[in-house]
Amino acid sequence: MADIVSCHHSCSFSPLTKYGNRRHPSNRIELSNLHNPSSHQFKPLRSSEKSTSYEHFLKKLEVAKMVSQSIIRNVVGIIAAEWEIDLSLISLMNHHDMPFLRNGNVISFFLFLSPVPTYKRICKKKTTEEFHPWPYLATTMNCIFWIFYGIPIVHPDSTLVVTINGVGLGLEIIYLTIFFYYTNSKNRRTILLVLFAEIVLLAIIAVITLVCFHTHNARSMFVGIVCIIFGTLMYFSPLSIMWTVWKTKSAEFLPFWLCFAGFCNGVCWFSYAFLKKFDPYLAITNGLGGLFGLFQIIVYAYYTLRAKSNKGSSVGDGAKTSDEQLKKNYMASPA
């Protein structure tokens, strides 16, 4: 009987033995510590630790914000470039070529491709007629200085500015070559002299920038002011034919696509200048470019509509005169 009792005591089930001896100091969980702020398990952050953690959070937030703004800036720049090329190709291609337009990955500018219809006409007629070389000379100079502005030693993080204007410079050289081939000797001399002056001026500006200015901010400010001047000349250059337009009362030799592209390009890059870090040089130049482009579009529309109205009235007067002549001839004929 004693053996049975001892066996019963030794084999009796105890929840404390199954999950460990909760009363043992090593396994004891002090429930009072759960509500004790000074306990090491739930030790609150000190004020200095809170400030450090908050500053770390703000830094992460600022980095995320900068990354998102940089992405938006690049996307807007790429969209501006692709939008420009899409519009220009739409004007030049047939509807059967639209799948290529949608699927092609072409990077260029509507502004720089806008003279293509003009040069198709020049090549077809084998003469430059009343077209002027000044818009293409001004655009070449503008591209050269914006490329210089966008290099890392002058203004870092301007990859889009360099690539876009690099493509534009190549296209303008092609245009000037065609224009030089078909134009007269006077315009040829003008083209050669202006290109030589542009190269000399670029060399002078580069030397002044690298020798006299030693920080990115100073170099960006100096070259940016130069770019504002020549960018404004580029947008203003189609106005060189305004005298011909006013004298002839015709917008035939005012390149519409160049004016329209200047307007679109000015608006797009004006918006681009406000993304991430504000760029006043891009904003001023392209803001003025958008205004000049809008003015040229208005002039083109005015003279085009006026020419159509005059043509319609002349046709009506001709028909009226013809009817009166027939009536007079009928009355004069013998019965």
PDB file of C-alpha atoms in Angstrom, residues 193-327:
ATOM      1  CA  LEU A 193      30.826  83.973 -91.159  1.00  0.00           C
ATOM      2  CA  VAL A 194      28.174  83.335 -88.509  1.00  0.00           C
ATOM      3  CA  LEU A 195      29.361  79.761 -87.848  1.00  0.00           C
ATOM      4  CA  PHE A 196      32.947  80.975 -87.482  1.00  0.00           C
ATOM      5  CA  ALA A 197      31.789  83.712 -85.084  1.00  0.00           C
ATOM      6  CA  GLU A 198      29.841  81.140 -83.034  1.00  0.00           C
ATOM      7  CA  ILE A 199      32.922  78.916 -82.643  1.00  0.00           C
ATOM      8  CA  VAL A 200      35.096  81.865 -81.600  1.00  0.00           C
ATOM      9  CA  LEU A 201      32.451  83.073 -79.152  1.00  0.00           C
ATOM     10  CA  LEU A 202      32.125  79.593 -77.622  1.00  0.00           C
ATOM     11  CA  ALA A 203      35.890  79.439 -77.103  1.00  0.00           C
ATOM     12  CA  ILE A 204      35.885  82.848 -75.404  1.00  0.00           C
ATOM     13  CA  ILE A 205      32.959  81.937 -73.129  1.00  0.00           C
ATOM     14  CA  ALA A 206      34.580  78.604 -72.214  1.00  0.00           C
ATOM     15  CA  VAL A 207      37.887  80.251 -71.263  1.00  0.00           C
ATOM     16  CA  ILE A 208      36.162  82.929 -69.173  1.00  0.00           C
ATOM     17  CA  THR A 209      33.997  80.318 -67.437  1.00  0.00           C
ATOM     18  CA  LEU A 210      36.841  77.976 -66.497  1.00  0.00           C
ATOM     19  CA  VAL A 211      39.399  80.646 -65.583  1.00  0.00           C
ATOM     20  CA  CYS A 212      37.307  83.277 -63.810  1.00  0.00           C
ATOM     21  CA  PHE A 213      34.677  81.115 -62.076  1.00  0.00           C
ATOM     22  CA  HIS A 214      35.573  78.239 -59.759  1.00  0.00           C
ATOM     23  CA  THR A 215      32.245  76.977 -58.375  1.00  0.00           C
ATOM     24  CA  HIS A 216      29.294  75.283 -60.022  1.00  0.00           C
ATOM     25  CA  ASN A 217      26.925  78.046 -58.923  1.00  0.00           C
ATOM     26  CA  ALA A 218      29.081  80.807 -60.384  1.00  0.00           C
ATOM     27  CA  ARG A 219      29.680  78.947 -63.642  1.00  0.00           C
ATOM     28  CA  SER A 220      26.018  78.033 -63.973  1.00  0.00           C
ATOM     29  CA  MET A 221      25.003  81.646 -63.436  1.00  0.00           C
ATOM     30  CA  PHE A 222      27.432  83.022 -66.032  1.00  0.00           C
ATOM     31  CA  VAL A 223      26.781  80.413 -68.728  1.00  0.00           C
ATOM     32  CA  GLY A 224      23.073  80.449 -67.906  1.00  0.00           C
ATOM     33  CA  ILE A 225      22.873  84.170 -68.655  1.00  0.00           C
ATOM     34  CA  VAL A 226      24.633  83.559 -71.977  1.00  0.00           C
ATOM     35  CA  CYS A 227      22.163  80.760 -72.752  1.00  0.00           C
ATOM     36  CA  ILE A 228      19.245  83.045 -71.959  1.00  0.00           C
ATOM     37  CA  ILE A 229      20.513  85.537 -74.532  1.00  0.00           C
ATOM     38  CA  PHE A 230      21.075  83.005 -77.315  1.00  0.00           C
ATOM     39  CA  GLY A 231      18.003  80.956 -76.441  1.00  0.00           C
ATOM     40  CA  THR A 232      15.924  84.091 -76.778  1.00  0.00           C
ATOM     41  CA  LEU A 233      17.559  84.779 -80.151  1.00  0.00           C
ATOM     42  CA  MET A 234      16.661  81.244 -81.275  1.00  0.00           C
ATOM     43  CA  TYR A 235      12.987  81.708 -80.421  1.00  0.00           C
ATOM     44  CA  PHE A 236      13.043  85.234 -81.862  1.00  0.00           C
ATOM     45  CA  SER A 237      14.760  84.178 -85.119  1.00  0.00           C
ATOM     46  CA  PRO A 238      11.592  83.231 -87.083  1.00  0.00           C
ATOM     47  CA  LEU A 239      10.589  86.874 -86.700  1.00  0.00           C
ATOM     48  CA  SER A 240      13.388  87.701 -89.156  1.00  0.00           C
ATOM     49  CA  ILE A 241      10.962  86.949 -91.958  1.00  0.00           C
ATOM     50  CA  MET A 242       8.194  89.108 -90.507  1.00  0.00           C
ATOM     51  CA  TRP A 243       9.188  91.985 -92.795  1.00  0.00           C
ATOM     52  CA  THR A 244       8.616  89.732 -95.807  1.00  0.00           C
ATOM     53  CA  VAL A 245       5.307  88.552 -94.346  1.00  0.00           C
ATOM     54  CA  TRP A 246       4.140  92.119 -93.744  1.00  0.00           C
ATOM     55  CA  LYS A 247       5.315  93.332 -97.169  1.00  0.00           C
ATOM     56  CA  THR A 248       3.736  90.489 -99.131  1.00  0.00           C
ATOM     57  CA  LYS A 249       0.702  90.128 -96.830  1.00  0.00           C
ATOM     58  CA  SER A 250       1.345  86.383 -96.983  1.00  0.00           C
ATOM     59  CA  ALA A 251       2.534  83.806 -94.437  1.00  0.00           C
ATOM     60  CA  GLU A 252       3.844  81.446 -97.126  1.00  0.00           C
ATOM     61  CA  PHE A 253       7.474  81.790 -96.055  1.00  0.00           C
ATOM     62  CA  LEU A 254       6.773  81.881 -92.317  1.00  0.00           C
ATOM     63  CA  PRO A 255       7.604  78.299 -91.206  1.00  0.00           C
ATOM     64  CA  PHE A 256       4.499  77.279 -89.273  1.00  0.00           C
ATOM     65  CA  TRP A 257       5.909  74.051 -87.833  1.00  0.00           C
ATOM     66  CA  LEU A 258       8.971  75.887 -86.547  1.00  0.00           C
ATOM     67  CA  CYS A 259       6.732  78.437 -84.817  1.00  0.00           C
ATOM     68  CA  PHE A 260       4.431  75.756 -83.407  1.00  0.00           C
ATOM     69  CA  ALA A 261       7.373  73.660 -82.241  1.00  0.00           C
ATOM     70  CA  GLY A 262       8.942  76.684 -80.572  1.00  0.00           C
ATOM     71  CA  PHE A 263       5.716  77.275 -78.673  1.00  0.00           C
ATOM     72  CA  CYS A 264       5.368  73.634 -77.552  1.00  0.00           C
ATOM     73  CA  ASN A 265       9.038  73.319 -76.677  1.00  0.00           C
ATOM     74  CA  GLY A 266       8.956  76.548 -74.683  1.00  0.00           C
ATOM     75  CA  VAL A 267       5.933  75.445 -72.663  1.00  0.00           C
ATOM     76  CA  CYS A 268       7.349  71.962 -71.952  1.00  0.00           C
ATOM     77  CA  TRP A 269      10.795  73.125 -70.853  1.00  0.00           C
ATOM     78  CA  PHE A 270       9.314  76.027 -68.904  1.00  0.00           C
ATOM     79  CA  SER A 271       7.398  73.427 -66.864  1.00  0.00           C
ATOM     80  CA  TYR A 272      10.494  71.227 -66.614  1.00  0.00           C
ATOM     81  CA  ALA A 273      12.454  74.105 -65.052  1.00  0.00           C
ATOM     82  CA  PHE A 274      10.159  74.091 -61.990  1.00  0.00           C
ATOM     83  CA  LEU A 275      10.621  70.399 -61.138  1.00  0.00           C
ATOM     84  CA  LYS A 276      13.059  69.327 -58.424  1.00  0.00           C
ATOM     85  CA  LYS A 277      15.396  72.333 -58.182  1.00  0.00           C
ATOM     86  CA  PHE A 278      14.156  75.506 -59.857  1.00  0.00           C
ATOM     87  CA  ASP A 279      16.285  76.442 -62.857  1.00  0.00           C
ATOM     88  CA  PRO A 280      15.731  80.152 -63.625  1.00  0.00           C
ATOM     89  CA  TYR A 281      17.758  80.042 -66.836  1.00  0.00           C
ATOM     90  CA  LEU A 282      15.601  77.347 -68.403  1.00  0.00           C
ATOM     91  CA  ALA A 283      12.463  79.067 -67.112  1.00  0.00           C
ATOM     92  CA  ILE A 284      13.259  82.543 -68.490  1.00  0.00           C
ATOM     93  CA  THR A 285      14.516  81.338 -71.873  1.00  0.00           C
ATOM     94  CA  ASN A 286      11.697  78.924 -72.563  1.00  0.00           C
ATOM     95  CA  GLY A 287       9.036  81.196 -71.083  1.00  0.00           C
ATOM     96  CA  LEU A 288      10.011  83.871 -73.606  1.00  0.00           C
ATOM     97  CA  GLY A 289      10.199  81.172 -76.287  1.00  0.00           C
ATOM     98  CA  GLY A 290       6.644  80.097 -75.601  1.00  0.00           C
ATOM     99  CA  LEU A 291       5.437  83.700 -75.876  1.00  0.00           C
ATOM    100  CA  PHE A 292       7.323  84.294 -79.140  1.00  0.00           C
ATOM    101  CA  GLY A 293       5.987  81.045 -80.565  1.00  0.00           C
ATOM    102  CA  LEU A 294       2.427  82.005 -79.648  1.00  0.00           C
ATOM    103  CA  PHE A 295       2.843  85.417 -81.299  1.00  0.00           C
ATOM    104  CA  GLN A 296       4.159  83.829 -84.506  1.00  0.00           C
ATOM    105  CA  ILE A 297       1.273  81.343 -84.589  1.00  0.00           C
ATOM    106  CA  ILE A 298      -1.207  84.219 -84.269  1.00  0.00           C
ATOM    107  CA  VAL A 299       0.493  86.107 -87.129  1.00  0.00           C
ATOM    108  CA  TYR A 300       0.488  82.964 -89.292  1.00  0.00           C
ATOM    109  CA  ALA A 301      -3.197  82.308 -88.594  1.00  0.00           C
ATOM    110  CA  TYR A 302      -4.140  85.937 -89.307  1.00  0.00           C
ATOM    111  CA  TYR A 303      -2.471  86.121 -92.720  1.00  0.00           C
ATOM    112  CA  THR A 304      -3.552  82.612 -93.700  1.00  0.00           C
ATOM    113  CA  LEU A 305      -7.213  83.311 -92.933  1.00  0.00           C
ATOM    114  CA  ARG A 306      -6.941  86.697 -94.641  1.00  0.00           C
ATOM    115  CA  ALA A 307      -5.523  85.092 -97.784  1.00  0.00           C
ATOM    116  CA  LYS A 308      -8.340  82.531 -97.857  1.00  0.00           C
ATOM    117  CA  SER A 309     -10.936  85.259 -97.384  1.00  0.00           C
ATOM    118  CA  ASN A 310      -9.467  87.351-100.208  1.00  0.00           C
ATOM    119  CA  LYS A 311      -9.331  84.309-102.450  1.00  0.00           C
ATOM    120  CA  GLY A 312     -12.979  83.506-101.767  1.00  0.00           C
ATOM    121  CA  SER A 313     -14.090  87.080-102.444  1.00  0.00           C
ATOM    122  CA  SER A 314     -12.100  87.215-105.680  1.00  0.00           C
ATOM    123  CA  VAL A 315     -13.710  83.977-106.849  1.00  0.00           C
ATOM    124  CA  GLY A 316     -17.161  85.391-106.055  1.00  0.00           C
ATOM    125  CA  ASP A 317     -16.430  88.637-107.903  1.00  0.00           C
ATOM    126  CA  GLY A 318     -15.193  86.664-110.886  1.00  0.00           C
ATOM    127  CA  ALA A 319     -18.353  84.583-111.001  1.00  0.00           C
ATOM    128  CA  LYS A 320     -20.511  87.709-110.730  1.00  0.00           C
ATOM    129  CA  THR A 321     -18.609  89.402-113.554  1.00  0.00           C
ATOM    130  CA  SER A 322     -18.956  86.299-115.696  1.00  0.00           C
ATOM    131  CA  ASP A 323     -22.734  86.212-115.184  1.00  0.00           C
ATOM    132  CA  GLU A 324     -23.071  89.884-116.080  1.00  0.00           C
ATOM    133  CA  GLN A 325     -20.982  89.388-119.201  1.00  0.00           C
ATOM    134  CA  LEU A 326     -23.133  86.467-120.312  1.00  0.00           C
ATOM    135  CA  LYS A 327     -26.280  88.496-119.756  1.00  0.00           C
TER     136      LYS A 327
END
